[in-house]
N, CA, C and O atoms as a printed pandas DataFrame, in Angstrom:
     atom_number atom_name residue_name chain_id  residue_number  x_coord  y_coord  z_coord
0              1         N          UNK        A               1  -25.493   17.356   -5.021
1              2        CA          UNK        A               1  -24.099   17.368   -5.397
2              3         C          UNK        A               1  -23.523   15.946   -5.259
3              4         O          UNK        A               1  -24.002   15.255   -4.360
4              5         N          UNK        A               2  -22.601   15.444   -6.001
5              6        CA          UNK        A               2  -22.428   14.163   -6.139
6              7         C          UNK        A               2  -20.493   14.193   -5.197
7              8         O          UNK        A               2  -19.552   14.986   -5.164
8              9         N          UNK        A               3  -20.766   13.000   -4.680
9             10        CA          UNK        A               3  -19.556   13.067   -4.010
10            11         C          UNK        A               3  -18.512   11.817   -4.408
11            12         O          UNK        A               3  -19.050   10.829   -4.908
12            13         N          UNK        A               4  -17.135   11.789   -4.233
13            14        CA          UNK        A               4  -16.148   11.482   -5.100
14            15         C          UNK        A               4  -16.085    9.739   -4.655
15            16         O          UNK        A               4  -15.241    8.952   -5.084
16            17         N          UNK        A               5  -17.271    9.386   -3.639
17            18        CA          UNK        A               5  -17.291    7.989   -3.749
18            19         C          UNK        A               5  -18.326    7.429   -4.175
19            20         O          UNK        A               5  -18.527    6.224   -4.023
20            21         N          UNK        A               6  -19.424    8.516   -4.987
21            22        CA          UNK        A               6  -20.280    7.925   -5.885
22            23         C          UNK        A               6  -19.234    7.051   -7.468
23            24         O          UNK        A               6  -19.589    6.133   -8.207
24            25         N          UNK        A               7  -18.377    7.585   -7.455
25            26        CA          UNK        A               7  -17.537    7.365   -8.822
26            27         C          UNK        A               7  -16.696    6.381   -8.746
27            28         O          UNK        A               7  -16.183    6.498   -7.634
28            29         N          UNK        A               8  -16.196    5.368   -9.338
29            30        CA          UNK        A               8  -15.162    4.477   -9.506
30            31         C          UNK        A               8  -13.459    5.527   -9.753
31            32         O          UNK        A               8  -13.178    6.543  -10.389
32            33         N          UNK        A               9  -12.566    4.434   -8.719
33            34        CA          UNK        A               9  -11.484    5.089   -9.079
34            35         C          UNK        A               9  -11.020    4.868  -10.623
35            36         O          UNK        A               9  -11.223    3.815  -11.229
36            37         N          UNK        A              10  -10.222    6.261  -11.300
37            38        CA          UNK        A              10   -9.979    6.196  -12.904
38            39         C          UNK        A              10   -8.552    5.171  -12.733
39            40         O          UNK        A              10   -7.836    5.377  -11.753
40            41         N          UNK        A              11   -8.155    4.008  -13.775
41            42        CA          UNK        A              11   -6.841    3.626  -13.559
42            43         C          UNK        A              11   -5.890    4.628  -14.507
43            44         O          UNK        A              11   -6.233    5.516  -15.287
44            45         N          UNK        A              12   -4.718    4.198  -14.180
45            46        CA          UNK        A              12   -4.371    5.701  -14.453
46            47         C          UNK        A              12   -2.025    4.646  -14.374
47            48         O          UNK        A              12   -1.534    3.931  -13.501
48            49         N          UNK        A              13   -1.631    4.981  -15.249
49            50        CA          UNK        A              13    0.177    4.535  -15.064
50            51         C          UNK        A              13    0.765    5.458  -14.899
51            52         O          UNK        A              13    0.944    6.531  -15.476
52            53         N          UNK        A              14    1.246    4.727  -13.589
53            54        CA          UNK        A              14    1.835    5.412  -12.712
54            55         C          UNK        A              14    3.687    5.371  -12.855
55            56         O          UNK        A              14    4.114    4.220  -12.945
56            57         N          UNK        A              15    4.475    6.179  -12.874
57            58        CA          UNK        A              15    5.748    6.355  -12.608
58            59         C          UNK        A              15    6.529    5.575  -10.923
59            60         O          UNK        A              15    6.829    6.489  -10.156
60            61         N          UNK        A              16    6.734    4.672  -10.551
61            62        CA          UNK        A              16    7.351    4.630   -9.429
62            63         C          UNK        A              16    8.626    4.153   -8.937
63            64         O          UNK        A              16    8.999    3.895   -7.793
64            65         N          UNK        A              17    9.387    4.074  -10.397
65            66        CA          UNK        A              17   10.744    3.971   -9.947
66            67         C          UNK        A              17   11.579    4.929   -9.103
67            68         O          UNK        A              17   12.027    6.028   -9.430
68            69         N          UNK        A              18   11.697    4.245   -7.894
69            70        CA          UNK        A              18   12.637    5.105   -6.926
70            71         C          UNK        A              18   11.745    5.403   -6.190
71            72         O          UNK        A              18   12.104    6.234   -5.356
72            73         N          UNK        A              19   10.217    4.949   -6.075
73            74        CA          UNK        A              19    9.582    5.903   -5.297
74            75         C          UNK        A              19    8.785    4.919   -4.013
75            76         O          UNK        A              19    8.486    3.741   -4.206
76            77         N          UNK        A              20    8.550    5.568   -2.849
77            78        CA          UNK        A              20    8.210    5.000   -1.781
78            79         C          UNK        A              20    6.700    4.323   -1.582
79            80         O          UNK        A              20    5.970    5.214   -1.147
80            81         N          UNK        A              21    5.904    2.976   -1.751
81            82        CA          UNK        A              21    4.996    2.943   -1.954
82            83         C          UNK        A              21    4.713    1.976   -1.278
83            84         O          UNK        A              21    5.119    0.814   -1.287
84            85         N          UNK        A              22    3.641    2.763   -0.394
85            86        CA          UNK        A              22    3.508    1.327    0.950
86            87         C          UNK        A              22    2.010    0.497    0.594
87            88         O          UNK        A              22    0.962    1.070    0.297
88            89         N          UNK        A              23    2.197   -0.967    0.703
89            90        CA          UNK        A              23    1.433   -1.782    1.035
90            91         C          UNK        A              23    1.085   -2.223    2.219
91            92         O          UNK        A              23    1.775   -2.899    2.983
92            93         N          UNK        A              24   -0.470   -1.667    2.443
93            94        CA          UNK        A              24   -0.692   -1.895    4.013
94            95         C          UNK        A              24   -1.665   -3.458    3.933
95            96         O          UNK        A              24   -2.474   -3.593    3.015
96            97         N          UNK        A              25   -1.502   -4.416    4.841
97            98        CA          UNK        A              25   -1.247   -5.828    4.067
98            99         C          UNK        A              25   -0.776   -6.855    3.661
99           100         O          UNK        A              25   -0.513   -6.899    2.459
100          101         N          UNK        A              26   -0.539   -7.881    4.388
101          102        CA          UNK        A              26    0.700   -9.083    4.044
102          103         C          UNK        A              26   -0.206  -10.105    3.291
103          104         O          UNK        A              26    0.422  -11.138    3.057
104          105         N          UNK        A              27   -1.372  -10.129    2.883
105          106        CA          UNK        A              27   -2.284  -11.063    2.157
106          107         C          UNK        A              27   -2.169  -11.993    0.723
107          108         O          UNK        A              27   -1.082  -12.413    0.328
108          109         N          UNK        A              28   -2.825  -12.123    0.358
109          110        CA          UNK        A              28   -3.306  -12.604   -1.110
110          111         C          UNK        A              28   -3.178  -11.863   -1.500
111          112         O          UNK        A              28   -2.143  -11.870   -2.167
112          113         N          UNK        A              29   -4.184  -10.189   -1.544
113          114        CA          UNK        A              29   -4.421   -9.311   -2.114
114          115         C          UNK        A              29   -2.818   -8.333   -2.474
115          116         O          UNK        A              29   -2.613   -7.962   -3.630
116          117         N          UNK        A              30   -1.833   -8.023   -1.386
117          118        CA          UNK        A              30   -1.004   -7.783   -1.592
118          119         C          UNK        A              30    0.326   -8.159   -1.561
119          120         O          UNK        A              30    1.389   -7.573   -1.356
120          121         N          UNK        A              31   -0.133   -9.697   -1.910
121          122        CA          UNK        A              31    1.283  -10.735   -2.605
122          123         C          UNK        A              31    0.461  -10.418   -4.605
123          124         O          UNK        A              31    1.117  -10.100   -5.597
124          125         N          UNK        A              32   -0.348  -10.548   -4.569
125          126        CA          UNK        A              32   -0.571  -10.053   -6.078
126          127         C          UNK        A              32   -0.108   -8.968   -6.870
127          128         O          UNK        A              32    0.433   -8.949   -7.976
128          129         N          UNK        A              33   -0.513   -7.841   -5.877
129          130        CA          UNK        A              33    0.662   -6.713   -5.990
130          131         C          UNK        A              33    1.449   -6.081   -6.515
131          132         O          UNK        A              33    1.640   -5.301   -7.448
132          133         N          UNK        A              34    2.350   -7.096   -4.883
133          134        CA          UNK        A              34    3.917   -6.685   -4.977
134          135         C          UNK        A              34    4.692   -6.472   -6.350
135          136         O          UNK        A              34    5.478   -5.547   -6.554
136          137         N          UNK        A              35    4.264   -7.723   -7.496
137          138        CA          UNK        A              35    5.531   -8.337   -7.912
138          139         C          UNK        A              35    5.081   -6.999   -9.128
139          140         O          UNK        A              35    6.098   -6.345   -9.360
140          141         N          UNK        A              36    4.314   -6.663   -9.625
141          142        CA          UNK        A              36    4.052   -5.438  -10.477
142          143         C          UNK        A              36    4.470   -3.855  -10.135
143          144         O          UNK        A              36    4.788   -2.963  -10.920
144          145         N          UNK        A              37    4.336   -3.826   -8.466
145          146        CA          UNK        A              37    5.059   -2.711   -7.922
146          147         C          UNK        A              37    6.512   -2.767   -8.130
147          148         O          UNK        A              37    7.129   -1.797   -8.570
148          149         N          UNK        A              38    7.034   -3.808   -7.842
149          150        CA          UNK        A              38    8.671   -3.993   -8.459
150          151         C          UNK        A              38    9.109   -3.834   -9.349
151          152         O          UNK        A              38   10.091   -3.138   -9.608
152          153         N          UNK        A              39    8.147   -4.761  -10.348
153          154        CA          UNK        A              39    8.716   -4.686  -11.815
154          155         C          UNK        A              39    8.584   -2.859  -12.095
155          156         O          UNK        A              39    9.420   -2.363  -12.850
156          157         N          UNK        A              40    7.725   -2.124  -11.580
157          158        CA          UNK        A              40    7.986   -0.715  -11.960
158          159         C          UNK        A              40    9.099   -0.087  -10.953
159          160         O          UNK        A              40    9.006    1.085  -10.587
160          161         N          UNK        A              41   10.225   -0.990  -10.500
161          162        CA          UNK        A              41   10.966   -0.047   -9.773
162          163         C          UNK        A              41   10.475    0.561   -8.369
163          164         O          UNK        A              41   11.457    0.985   -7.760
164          165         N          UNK        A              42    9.755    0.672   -7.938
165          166        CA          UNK        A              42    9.211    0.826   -6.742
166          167         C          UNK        A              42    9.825    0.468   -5.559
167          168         O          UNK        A              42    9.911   -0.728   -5.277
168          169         N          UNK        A              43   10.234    1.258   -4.873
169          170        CA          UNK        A              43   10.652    1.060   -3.238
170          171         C          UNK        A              43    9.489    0.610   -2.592
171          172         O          UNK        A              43    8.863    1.467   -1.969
172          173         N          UNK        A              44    9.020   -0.641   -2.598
173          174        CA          UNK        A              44    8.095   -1.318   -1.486
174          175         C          UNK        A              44    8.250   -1.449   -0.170
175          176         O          UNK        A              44    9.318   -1.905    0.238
176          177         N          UNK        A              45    7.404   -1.145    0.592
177          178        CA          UNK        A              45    7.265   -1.172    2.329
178          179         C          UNK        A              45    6.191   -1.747    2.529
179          180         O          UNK        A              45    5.268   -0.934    2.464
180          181         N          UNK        A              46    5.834   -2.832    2.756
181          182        CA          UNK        A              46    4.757   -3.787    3.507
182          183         C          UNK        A              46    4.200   -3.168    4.868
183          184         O          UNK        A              46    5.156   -2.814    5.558
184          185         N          UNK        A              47    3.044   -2.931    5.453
185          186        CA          UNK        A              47    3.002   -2.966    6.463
186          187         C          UNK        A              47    2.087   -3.821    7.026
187          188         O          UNK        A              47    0.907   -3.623    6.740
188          189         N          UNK        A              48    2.403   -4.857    7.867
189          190        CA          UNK        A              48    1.011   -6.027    8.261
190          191         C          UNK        A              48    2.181   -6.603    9.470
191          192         O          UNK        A              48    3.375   -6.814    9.683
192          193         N          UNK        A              49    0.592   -6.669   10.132
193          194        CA          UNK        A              49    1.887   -7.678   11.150
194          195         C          UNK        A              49    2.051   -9.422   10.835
195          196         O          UNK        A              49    2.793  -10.054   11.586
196          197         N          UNK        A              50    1.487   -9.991    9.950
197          198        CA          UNK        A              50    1.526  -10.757    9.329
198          199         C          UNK        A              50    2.238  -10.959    7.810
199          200         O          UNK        A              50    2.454   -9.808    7.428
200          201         N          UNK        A              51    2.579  -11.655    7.041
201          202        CA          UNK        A              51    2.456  -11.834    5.817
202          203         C          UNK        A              51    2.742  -12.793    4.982
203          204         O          UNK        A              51    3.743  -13.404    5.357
204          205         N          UNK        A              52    2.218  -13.257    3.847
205          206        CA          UNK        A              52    2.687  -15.202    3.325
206          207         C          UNK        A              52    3.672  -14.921    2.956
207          208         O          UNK        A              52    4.175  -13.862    2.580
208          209         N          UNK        A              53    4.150  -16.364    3.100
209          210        CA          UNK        A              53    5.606  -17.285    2.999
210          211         C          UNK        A              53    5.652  -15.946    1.600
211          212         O          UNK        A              53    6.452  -15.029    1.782
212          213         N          UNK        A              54    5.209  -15.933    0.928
213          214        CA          UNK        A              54    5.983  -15.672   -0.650
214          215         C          UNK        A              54    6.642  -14.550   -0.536
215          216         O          UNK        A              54    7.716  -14.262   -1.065
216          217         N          UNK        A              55    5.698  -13.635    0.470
217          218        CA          UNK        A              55    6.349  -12.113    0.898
218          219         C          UNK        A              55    7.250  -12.512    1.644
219          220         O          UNK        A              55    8.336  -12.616    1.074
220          221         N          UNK        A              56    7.232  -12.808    2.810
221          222        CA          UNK        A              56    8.541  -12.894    3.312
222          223         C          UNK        A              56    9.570  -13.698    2.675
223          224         O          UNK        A              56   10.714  -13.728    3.129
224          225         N          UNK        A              57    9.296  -14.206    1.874
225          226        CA          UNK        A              57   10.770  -14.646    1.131
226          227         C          UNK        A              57   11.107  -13.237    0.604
227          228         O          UNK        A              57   12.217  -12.727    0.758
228          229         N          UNK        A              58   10.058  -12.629   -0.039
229          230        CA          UNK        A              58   10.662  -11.191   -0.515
230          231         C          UNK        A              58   10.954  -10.184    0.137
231          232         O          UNK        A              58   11.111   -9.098   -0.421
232          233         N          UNK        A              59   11.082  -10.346    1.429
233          234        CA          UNK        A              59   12.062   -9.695    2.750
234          235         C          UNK        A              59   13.230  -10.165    1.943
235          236         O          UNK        A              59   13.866   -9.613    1.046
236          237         N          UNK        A              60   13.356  -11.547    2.613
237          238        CA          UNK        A              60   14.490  -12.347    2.874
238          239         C          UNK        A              60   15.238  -11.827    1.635
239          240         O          UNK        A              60   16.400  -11.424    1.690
240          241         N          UNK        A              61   14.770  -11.849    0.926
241          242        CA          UNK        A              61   15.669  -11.706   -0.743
242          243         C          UNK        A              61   16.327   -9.968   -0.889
243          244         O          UNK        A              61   17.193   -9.489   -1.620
244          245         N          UNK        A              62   15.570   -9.456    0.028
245          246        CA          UNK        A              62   15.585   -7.989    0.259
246          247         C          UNK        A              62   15.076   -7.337   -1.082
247          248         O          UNK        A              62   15.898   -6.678   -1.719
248          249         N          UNK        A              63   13.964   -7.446   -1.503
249          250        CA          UNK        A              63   13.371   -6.976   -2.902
250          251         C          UNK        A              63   12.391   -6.200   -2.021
251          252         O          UNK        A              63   11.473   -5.805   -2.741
252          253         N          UNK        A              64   12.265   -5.925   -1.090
253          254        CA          UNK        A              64   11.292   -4.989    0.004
254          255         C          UNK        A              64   11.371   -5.064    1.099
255          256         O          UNK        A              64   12.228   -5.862    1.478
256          257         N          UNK        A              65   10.732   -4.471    1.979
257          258        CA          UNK        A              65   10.790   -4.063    3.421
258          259         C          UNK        A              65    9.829   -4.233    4.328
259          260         O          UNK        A              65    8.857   -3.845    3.679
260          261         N          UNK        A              66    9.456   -4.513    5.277
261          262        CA          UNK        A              66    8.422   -4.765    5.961
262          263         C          UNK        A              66    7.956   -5.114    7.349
263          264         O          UNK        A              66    8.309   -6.113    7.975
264          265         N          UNK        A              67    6.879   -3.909    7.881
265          266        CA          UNK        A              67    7.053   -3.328    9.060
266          267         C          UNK        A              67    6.293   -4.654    9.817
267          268         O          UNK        A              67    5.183   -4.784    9.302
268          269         N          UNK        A              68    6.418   -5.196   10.374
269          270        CA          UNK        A              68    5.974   -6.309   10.894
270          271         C          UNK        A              68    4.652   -5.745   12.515
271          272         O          UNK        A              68    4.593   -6.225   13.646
272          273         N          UNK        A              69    3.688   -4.417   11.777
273          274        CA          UNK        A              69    2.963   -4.655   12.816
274          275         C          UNK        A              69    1.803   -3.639   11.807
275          276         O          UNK        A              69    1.982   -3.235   10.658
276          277         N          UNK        A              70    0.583   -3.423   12.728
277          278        CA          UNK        A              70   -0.435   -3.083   12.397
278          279         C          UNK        A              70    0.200   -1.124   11.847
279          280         O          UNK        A              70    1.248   -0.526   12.088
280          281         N          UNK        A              71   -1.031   -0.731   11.088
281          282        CA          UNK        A              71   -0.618    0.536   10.169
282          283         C          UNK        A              71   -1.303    1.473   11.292
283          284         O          UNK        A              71   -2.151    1.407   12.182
284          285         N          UNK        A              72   -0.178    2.619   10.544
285          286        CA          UNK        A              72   -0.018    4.165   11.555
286          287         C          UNK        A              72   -0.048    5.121   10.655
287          288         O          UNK        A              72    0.335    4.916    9.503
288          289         N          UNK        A              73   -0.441    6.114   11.006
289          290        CA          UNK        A              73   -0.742    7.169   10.163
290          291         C          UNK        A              73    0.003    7.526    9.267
291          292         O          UNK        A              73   -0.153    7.534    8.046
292          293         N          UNK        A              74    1.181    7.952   10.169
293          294        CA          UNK        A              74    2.826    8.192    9.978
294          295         C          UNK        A              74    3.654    7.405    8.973
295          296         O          UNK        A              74    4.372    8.003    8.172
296          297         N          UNK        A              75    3.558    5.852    9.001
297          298        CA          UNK        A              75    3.663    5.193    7.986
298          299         C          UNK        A              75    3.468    6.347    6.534
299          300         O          UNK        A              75    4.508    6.878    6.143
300          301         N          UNK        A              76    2.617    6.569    6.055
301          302        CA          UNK        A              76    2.586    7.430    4.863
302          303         C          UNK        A              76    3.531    8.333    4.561
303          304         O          UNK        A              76    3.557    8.861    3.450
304          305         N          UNK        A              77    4.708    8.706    5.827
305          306        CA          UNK        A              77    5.248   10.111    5.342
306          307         C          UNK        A              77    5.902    9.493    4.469
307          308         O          UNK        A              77    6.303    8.329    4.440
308          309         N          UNK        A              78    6.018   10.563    3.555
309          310        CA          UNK        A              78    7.391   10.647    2.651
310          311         C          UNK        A              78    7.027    9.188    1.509
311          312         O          UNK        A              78    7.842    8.692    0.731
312          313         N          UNK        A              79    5.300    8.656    1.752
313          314        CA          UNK        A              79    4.801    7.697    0.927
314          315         C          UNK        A              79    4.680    8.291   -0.540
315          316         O          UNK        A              79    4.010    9.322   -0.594
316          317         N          UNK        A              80    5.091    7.932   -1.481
317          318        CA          UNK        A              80    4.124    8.073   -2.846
318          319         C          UNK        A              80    3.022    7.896   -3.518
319          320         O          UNK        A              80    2.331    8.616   -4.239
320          321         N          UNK        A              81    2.977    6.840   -3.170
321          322        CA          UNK        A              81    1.840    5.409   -3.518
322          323         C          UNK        A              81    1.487    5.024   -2.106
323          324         O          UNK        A              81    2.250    5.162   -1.150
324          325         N          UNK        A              82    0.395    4.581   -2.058
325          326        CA          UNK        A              82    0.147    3.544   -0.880
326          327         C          UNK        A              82   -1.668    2.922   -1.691
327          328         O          UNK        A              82   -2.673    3.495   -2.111
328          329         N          UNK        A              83   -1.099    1.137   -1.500
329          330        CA          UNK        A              83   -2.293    0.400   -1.734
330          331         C          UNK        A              83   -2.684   -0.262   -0.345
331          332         O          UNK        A              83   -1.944   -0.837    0.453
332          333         N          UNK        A              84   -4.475    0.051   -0.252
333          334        CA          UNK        A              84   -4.741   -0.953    1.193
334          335         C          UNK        A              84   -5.194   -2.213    0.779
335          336         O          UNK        A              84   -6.175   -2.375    0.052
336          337         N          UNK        A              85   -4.509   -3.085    1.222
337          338        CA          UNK        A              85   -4.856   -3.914    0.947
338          339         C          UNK        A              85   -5.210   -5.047    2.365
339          340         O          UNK        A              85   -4.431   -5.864    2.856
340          341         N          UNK        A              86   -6.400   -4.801    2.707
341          342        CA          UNK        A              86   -6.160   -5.816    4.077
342          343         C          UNK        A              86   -7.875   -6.036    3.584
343          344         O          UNK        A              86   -8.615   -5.526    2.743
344          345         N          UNK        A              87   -7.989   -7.095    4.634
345          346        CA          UNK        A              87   -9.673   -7.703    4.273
346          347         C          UNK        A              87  -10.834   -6.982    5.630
347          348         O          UNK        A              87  -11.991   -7.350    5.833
348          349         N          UNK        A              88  -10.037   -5.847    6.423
349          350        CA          UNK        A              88  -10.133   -5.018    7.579
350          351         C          UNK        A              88  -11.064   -3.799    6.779
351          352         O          UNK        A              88  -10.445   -2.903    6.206
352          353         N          UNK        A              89  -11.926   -3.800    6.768
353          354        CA          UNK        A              89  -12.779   -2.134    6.280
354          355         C          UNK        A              89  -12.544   -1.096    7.230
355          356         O          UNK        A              89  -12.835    0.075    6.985
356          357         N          UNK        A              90  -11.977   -1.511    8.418
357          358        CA          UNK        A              90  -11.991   -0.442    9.225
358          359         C          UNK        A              90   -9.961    0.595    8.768
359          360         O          UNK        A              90   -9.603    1.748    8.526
360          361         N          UNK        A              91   -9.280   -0.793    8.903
361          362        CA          UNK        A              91   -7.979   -0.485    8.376
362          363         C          UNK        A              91   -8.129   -0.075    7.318
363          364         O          UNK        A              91   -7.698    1.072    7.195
364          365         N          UNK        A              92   -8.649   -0.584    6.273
365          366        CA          UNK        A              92   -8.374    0.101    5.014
366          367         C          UNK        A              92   -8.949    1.529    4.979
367          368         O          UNK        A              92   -8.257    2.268    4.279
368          369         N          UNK        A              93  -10.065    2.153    5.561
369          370        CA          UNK        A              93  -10.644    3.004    5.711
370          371         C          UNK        A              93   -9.769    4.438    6.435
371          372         O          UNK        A              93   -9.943    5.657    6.450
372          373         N          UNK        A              94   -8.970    3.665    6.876
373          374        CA          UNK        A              94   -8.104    4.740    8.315
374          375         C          UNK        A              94   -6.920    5.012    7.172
375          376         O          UNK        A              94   -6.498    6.164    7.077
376          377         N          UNK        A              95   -6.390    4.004    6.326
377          378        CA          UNK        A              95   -5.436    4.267    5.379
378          379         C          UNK        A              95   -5.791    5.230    4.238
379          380         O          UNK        A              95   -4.974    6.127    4.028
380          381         N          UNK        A              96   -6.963    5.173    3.419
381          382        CA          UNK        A              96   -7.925    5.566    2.861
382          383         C          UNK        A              96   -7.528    7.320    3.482
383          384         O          UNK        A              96   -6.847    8.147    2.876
384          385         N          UNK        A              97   -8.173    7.493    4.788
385          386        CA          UNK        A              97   -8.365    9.100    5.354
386          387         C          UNK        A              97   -6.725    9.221    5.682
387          388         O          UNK        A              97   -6.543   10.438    5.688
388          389         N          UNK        A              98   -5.874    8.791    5.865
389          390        CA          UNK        A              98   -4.568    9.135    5.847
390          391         C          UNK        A              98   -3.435    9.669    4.791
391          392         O          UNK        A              98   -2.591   10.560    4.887
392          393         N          UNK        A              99   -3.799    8.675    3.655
393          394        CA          UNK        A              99   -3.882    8.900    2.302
394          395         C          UNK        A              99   -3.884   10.533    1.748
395          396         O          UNK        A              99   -2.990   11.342    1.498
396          397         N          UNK        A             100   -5.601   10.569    1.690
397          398        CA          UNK        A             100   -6.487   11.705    1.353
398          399         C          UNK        A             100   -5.699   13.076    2.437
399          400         O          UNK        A             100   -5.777   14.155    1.850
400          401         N          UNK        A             101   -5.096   13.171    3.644
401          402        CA          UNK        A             101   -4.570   13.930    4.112
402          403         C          UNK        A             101   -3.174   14.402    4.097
403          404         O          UNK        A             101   -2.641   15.398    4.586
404          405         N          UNK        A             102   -2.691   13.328    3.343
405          406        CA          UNK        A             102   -1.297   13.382    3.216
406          407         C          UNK        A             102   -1.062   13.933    1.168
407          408         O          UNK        A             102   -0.176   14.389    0.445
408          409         N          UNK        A             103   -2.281   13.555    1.076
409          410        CA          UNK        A             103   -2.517   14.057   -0.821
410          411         C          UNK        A             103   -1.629   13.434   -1.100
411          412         O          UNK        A             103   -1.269   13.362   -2.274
């Protein structure tokens, strides 16, 4: 029987204006992102306890939000979206099974 990480994820456009979509991640990977999650309207929430100058200007500007520490399960409630984006396999992995439990 073949299991659902033999397969590539399908891409797929997504609706997220108005909607809650956390980036776990203050990186490269999710300063690339951000600025496409916005342009669709998206309520962005960062979570990293780090993140580059470019993101935090996009605090500062208040174009998003951002939890200034390592990711929690809980983080997800009431998530829509959530991308992992950290260079952590173990974090992304815990986001990954949090995700998948929260559907």
């Amino acid at each position: 029987m073949e299991h659902m990480d033999d397969h590539p994820p399908y891409p797929s456009g997504l609706r997220l204006a108005g909607r809650r979509v956390v980036v776990v991640g203050g990186g490269q990977v999710a300063q690339r992102r951000i600025p496409g999650l916005l342009a669709s309207g998206a309520d962005v929430v960062v979570v990293s306890p780090e993140v580059t100058p470019s993101i935090e200007g996009q605090v500062l500007a208040r174009e998003l939000t951002w939890v200034a520490r390592g990711f929690r399960d809980d983080d997800l409630a009431e998530t829509w979206y959530v991308i992992a984006a950290t260079d952590h396999a173990g974090v992304n992995e815990q986001v990954s099974k949090a995700a998948e439990a929260n559907r």
